[in-house]
PDB file of C-alpha atoms in Angstrom:
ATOM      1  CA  UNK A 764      21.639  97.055  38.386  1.00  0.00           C
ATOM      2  CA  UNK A 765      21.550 100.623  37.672  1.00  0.00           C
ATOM      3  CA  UNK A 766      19.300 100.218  34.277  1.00  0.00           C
ATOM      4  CA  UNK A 767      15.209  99.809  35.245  1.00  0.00           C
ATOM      5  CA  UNK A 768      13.841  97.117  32.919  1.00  0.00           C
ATOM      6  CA  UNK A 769      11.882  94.914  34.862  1.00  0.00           C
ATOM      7  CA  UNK A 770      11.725  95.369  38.402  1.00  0.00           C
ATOM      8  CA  UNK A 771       8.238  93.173  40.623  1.00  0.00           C
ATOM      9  CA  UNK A 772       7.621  90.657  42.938  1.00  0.00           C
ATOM     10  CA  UNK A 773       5.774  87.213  42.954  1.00  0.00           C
ATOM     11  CA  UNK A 774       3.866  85.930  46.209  1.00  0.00           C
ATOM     12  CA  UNK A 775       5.065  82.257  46.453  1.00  0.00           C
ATOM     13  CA  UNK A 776       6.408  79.445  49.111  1.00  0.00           C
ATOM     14  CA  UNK A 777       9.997  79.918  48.907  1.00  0.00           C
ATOM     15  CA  UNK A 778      12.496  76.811  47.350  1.00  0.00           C
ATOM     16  CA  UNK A 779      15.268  77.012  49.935  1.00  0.00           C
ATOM     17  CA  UNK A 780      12.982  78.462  53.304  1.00  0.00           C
ATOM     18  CA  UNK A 781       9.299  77.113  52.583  1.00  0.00           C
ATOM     19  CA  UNK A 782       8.369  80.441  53.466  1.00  0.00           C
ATOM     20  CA  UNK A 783       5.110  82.130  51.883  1.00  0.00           C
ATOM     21  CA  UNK A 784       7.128  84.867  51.247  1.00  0.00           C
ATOM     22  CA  UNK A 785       7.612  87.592  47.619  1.00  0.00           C
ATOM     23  CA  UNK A 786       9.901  86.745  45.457  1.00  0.00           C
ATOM     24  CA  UNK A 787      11.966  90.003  44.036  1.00  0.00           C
ATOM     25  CA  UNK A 788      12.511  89.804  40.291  1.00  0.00           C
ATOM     26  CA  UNK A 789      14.932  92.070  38.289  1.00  0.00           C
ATOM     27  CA  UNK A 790      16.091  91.927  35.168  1.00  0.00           C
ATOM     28  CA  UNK A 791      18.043  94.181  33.445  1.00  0.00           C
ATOM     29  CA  UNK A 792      20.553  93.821  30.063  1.00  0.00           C
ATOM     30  CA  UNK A 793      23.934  92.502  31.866  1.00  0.00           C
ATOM     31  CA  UNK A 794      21.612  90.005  34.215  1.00  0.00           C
ATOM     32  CA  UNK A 795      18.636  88.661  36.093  1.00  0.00           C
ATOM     33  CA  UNK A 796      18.098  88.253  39.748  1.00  0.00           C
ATOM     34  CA  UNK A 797      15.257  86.568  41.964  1.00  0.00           C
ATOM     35  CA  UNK A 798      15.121  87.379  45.769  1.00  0.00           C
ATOM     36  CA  UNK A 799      13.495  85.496  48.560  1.00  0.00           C
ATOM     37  CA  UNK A 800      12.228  88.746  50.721  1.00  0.00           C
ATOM     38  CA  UNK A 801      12.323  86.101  53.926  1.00  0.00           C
ATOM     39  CA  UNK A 802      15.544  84.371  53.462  1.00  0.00           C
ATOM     40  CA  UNK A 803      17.696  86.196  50.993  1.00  0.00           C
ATOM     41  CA  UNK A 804      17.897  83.419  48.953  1.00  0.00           C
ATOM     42  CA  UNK A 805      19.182  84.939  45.403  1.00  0.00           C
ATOM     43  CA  UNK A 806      19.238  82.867  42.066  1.00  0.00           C
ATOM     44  CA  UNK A 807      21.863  85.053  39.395  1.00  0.00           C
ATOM     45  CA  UNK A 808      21.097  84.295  35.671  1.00  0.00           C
ATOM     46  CA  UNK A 809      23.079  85.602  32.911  1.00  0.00           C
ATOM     47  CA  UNK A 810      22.234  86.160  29.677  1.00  0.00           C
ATOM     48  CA  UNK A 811      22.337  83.677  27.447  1.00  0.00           C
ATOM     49  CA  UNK A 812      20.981  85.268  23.729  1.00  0.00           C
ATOM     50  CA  UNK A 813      18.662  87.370  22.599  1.00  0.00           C
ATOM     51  CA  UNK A 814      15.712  87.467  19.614  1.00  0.00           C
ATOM     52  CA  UNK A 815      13.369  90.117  17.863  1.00  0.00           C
ATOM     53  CA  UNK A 816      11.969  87.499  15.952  1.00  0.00           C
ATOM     54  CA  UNK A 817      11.581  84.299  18.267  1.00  0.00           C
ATOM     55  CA  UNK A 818       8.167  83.007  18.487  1.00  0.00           C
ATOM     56  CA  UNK A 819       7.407  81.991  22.210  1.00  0.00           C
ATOM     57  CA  UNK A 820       9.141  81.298  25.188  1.00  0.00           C
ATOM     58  CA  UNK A 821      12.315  78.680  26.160  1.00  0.00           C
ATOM     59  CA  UNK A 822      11.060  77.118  28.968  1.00  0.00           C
ATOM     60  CA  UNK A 823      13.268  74.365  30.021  1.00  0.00           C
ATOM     61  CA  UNK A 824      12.082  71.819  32.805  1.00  0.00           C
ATOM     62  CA  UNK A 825      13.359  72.396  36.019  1.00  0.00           C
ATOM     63  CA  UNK A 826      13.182  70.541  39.654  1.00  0.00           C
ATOM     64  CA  UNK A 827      11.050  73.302  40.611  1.00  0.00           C
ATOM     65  CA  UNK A 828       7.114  75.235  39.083  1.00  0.00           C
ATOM     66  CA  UNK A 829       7.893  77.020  36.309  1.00  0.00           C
ATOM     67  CA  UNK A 830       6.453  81.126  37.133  1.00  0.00           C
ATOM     68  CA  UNK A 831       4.456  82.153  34.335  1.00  0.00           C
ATOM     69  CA  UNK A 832       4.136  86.326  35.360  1.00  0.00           C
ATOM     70  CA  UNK A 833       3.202  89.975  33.426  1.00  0.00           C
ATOM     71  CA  UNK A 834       4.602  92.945  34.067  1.00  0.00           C
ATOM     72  CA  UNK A 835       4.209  96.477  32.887  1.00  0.00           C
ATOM     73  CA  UNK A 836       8.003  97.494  32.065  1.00  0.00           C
ATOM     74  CA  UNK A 837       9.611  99.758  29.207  1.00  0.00           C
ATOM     75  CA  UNK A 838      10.564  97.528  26.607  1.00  0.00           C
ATOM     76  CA  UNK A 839      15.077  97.913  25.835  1.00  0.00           C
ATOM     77  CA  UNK A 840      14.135  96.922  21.984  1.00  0.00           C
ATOM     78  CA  UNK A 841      10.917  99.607  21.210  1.00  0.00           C
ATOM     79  CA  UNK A 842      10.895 101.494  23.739  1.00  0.00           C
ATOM     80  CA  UNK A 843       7.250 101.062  24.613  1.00  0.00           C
ATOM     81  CA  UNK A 844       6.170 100.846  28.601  1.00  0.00           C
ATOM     82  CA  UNK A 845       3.826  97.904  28.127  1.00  0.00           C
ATOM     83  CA  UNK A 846       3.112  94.332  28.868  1.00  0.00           C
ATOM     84  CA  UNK A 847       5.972  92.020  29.249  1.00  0.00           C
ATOM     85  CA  UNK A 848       5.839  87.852  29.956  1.00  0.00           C
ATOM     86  CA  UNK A 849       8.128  86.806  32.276  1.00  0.00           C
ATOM     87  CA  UNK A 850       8.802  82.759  32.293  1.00  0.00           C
ATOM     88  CA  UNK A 851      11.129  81.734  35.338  1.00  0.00           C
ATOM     89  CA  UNK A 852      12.474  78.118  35.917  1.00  0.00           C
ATOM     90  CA  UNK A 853      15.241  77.236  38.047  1.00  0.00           C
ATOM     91  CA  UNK A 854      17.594  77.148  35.208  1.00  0.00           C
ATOM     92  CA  UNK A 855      16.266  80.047  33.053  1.00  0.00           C
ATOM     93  CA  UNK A 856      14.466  83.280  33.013  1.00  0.00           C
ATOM     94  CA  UNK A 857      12.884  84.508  29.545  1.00  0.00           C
ATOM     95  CA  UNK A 858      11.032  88.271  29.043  1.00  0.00           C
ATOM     96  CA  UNK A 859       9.262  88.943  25.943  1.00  0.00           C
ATOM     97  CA  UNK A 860       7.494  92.041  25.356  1.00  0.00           C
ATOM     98  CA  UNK A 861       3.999  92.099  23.911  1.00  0.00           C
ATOM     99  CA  UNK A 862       4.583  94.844  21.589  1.00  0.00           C
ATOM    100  CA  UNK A 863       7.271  94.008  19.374  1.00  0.00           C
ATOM    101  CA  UNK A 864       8.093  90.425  20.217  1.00  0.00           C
ATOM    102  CA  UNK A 865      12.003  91.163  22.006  1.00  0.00           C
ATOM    103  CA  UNK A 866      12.966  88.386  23.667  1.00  0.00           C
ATOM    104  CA  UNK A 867      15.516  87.971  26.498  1.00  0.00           C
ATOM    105  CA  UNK A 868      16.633  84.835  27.117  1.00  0.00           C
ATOM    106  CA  UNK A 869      18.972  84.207  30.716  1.00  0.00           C
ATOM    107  CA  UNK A 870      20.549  81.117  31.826  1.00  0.00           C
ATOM    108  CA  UNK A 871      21.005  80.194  35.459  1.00  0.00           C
ATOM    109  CA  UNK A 872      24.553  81.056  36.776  1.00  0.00           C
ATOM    110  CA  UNK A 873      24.986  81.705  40.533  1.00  0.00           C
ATOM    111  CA  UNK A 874      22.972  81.025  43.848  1.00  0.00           C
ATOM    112  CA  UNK A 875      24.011  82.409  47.005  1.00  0.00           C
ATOM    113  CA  UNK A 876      22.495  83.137  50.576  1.00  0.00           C
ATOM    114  CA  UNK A 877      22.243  86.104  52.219  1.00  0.00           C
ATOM    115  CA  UNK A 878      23.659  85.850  55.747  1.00  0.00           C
ATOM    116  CA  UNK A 879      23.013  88.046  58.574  1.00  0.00           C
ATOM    117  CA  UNK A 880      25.579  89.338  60.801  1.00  0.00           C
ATOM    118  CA  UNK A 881      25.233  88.423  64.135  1.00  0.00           C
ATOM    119  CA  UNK A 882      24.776  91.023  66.728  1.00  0.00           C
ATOM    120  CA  UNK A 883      27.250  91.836  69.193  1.00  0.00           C
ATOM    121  CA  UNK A 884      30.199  89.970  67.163  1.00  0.00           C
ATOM    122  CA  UNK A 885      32.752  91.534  66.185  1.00  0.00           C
ATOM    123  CA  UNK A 886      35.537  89.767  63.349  1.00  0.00           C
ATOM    124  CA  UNK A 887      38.422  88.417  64.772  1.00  0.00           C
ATOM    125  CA  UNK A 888      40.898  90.095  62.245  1.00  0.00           C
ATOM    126  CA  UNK A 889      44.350  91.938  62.539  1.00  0.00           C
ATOM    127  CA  UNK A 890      44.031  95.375  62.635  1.00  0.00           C
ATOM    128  CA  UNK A 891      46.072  97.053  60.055  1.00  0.00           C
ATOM    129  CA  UNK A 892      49.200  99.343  60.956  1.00  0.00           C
TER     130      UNK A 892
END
């Protein structure tokens, strides 16, 4: 995710730990990610379509609270570092900048957890010749 669009964190109790923990949110053109900063939960959305001239936000009901956040960010449409909402379910993730309207709509694709190596383990592979 080499391209900075939006890039913050959100202070909540985390889905899969129950941590009070921040949540890492990125989102850039080719996808979106959210990151549990105690557990390594990560929820991957995709995007789904994208609008200069869509009123609102698509904000699908999920099992979980939908985040209603603002960020500063530089806008991929205008241009214009400014005020972004972010809406993020468990099934989507929608930006919309305040200046010109761009919206970004993601879908939910991919959750995985992060998995620390244990120490002093070594894998049990063949070694190559």
């Amino acid at each position: 995710m080499n391209e900075r669009f939006i890039f913050t964190r959100h202070r909540t109790v985390c889905y899969r730990c129950r941590e009070d923990a921040d949540q890492i949110v990125k989102a850039v053109s080719a996808q979106a990610q959210v990151i549990c900063s105690a557990c390594g939960a990560t929820r991957i959305f995709i995007p789904r379509f994208e609008d200069t001239g869509a009123i609102g936000t698509c904000t699908p009901i999920g099992r979980y609270d939908i985040w209603n956040l603002k960020t500063d960010a530089p806008c991929k449409n205008c241009g214009v570092a400014g005020l972004h909402d972010l809406v993020i379910g468990s099934n989507h993730f929608t930006t919309r900048c305040h200046n010109c309207g761009y919206t970004h709509f993601y879908r939910f694709n991919l959750e995985y957890i992060a998995q620390c190596p244990l120490a002093g383990e070594e894998v049990s592979a063949p070694r190559e010749s």
